[in-house]
Amino acid sequence: MHNIRKVTEDIVWIGGNDRRLALFENVFPIPEGVSYNSYLLKDEKTVLLDTADSAIAGQFFENLEAALGGRTLDYVVINHMEPDHAALLADVLRRYPKAVLVGNAKTFTIVSGFFGLDKAKRMTVKEGDSLVCGKHTLYFYFAPMVHWPEVMVTYDAADKVLFSADAFGSFKSLDGNLFNDEVNYERDWLDEARRYYTNIVGKYGTMVQSALKKLSALDISLICPLHGLIWRSDFSFLLEKYDKWSRYEEESRGVVIIYGSIYGHTENAAEVLATMLSEKGVKDVRVYDSSKTHVSTLISEIFRVKNVVLASSTYNAETYTPMKNLVADMKALAVQNKNFAIIENGSWAPYAKTQMTETLSALKNCTFEEVSLTIRSALKEEQLSALETLAQSLADKAKN
Ligand code: FEO
């Protein structure tokens, strides 16, 4: 059965949820699922705005057919060519062969790469170009690297709707509630939205800032992303979050402590430090085991705060593998603007501090605590004063 919902009088949500997929992009766990949003504009012309992942092909085509209500499809706007939104493009054209594909030059390079479709009707748009559909006119604005180079957003001037592609999206399936004011966003959505942003788009903060600046000129009543909720209120909350995330600015004054521990001794140092921080008045101290917590959650947590403690064992003369993976991911995502404290452990030849510091030193606008700690197998009584000094320094920064 089709499962669609009106967004405005002329725009219909025709997407679907995927609760079966274990790993988004085959790497990020999505225990709460994900939605692939797609929209149909019905005016004198009918316009499909992005397709969906092949995992929901059956639901998507039932939805599209129901929303069209017997009409044919005139245009397919391709805001983003990643297969979670574009996998069904060729299938759409098999069913609606007269439909014109609308994209920019980069879009069509990628269309050809995935599908060929060289004989399909194509309308190549440039920045600010428009498509008159009847009473609705769609305008196209480029948002490169949010999240791929071809990404553009589409603005419907009649209903003041921004089809924002991956921007403002989130992990987590839609449970009937489609609009932001139908859920408790801070309680139920914010963490997954942050984990989505930081891991998917996090590397491209500068490009996100450019896109935000460009979009600020538009009069927007609805933001329709390709994943997650549609926003129709409280834009300042959403924009403030995106602004912070893309400037690598902390949301919390708390401290995140992440440890990589083989037999629990490095974990113990992390726990002792956490208690010291709490006793010194630091709120929102969070401790994570890098072996147990997925790296995407750790990245999200690192974005959330400024002060990050990394405590790692040494393993095969390297940083302990899960921590090494985390540090490499931080470099890949170009994490910025953090204050790091480093604790290392090594029973005979500690290397973790040198290696972690070397990689982290390449990150922009980052500082390191003066005090770092080297544990030889287990934390010793005589090291507590150094740990206290570190805790005090972090507490002073966290409470500023
Ligand atoms: Fe949801 Fe970049 O695709």
Short mmCIF file of C-alpha atoms and ligand atoms in Angstrom, two decimals, residues 24 80 82 84-85 147 166 196 227, ligand 1:
data_model
loop_
_atom_site.label_atom_id
_atom_site.label_comp_id
_atom_site.label_asym_id
_atom_site.label_seq_id
_atom_site.Cartn_x
_atom_site.Cartn_y
_atom_site.Cartn_z
CA PHE A 24 24.59 3.20 6.25
CA HIS A 80 22.19 14.67 -5.21
CA GLU A 82 24.59 9.46 -4.24
CA ASP A 84 20.81 6.42 -1.47
CA HIS A 85 18.81 9.01 -3.46
CA HIS A 147 28.00 16.23 0.55
CA ASP A 166 21.64 15.99 2.52
CA TYR A 196 24.89 12.08 10.67
CA HIS A 227 16.81 12.16 5.28
FE1 FEO B 1 22.07 10.86 1.63
FE2 FEO B 1 25.05 11.99 0.37
O1 FEO B 1 23.51 10.99 0.41
#
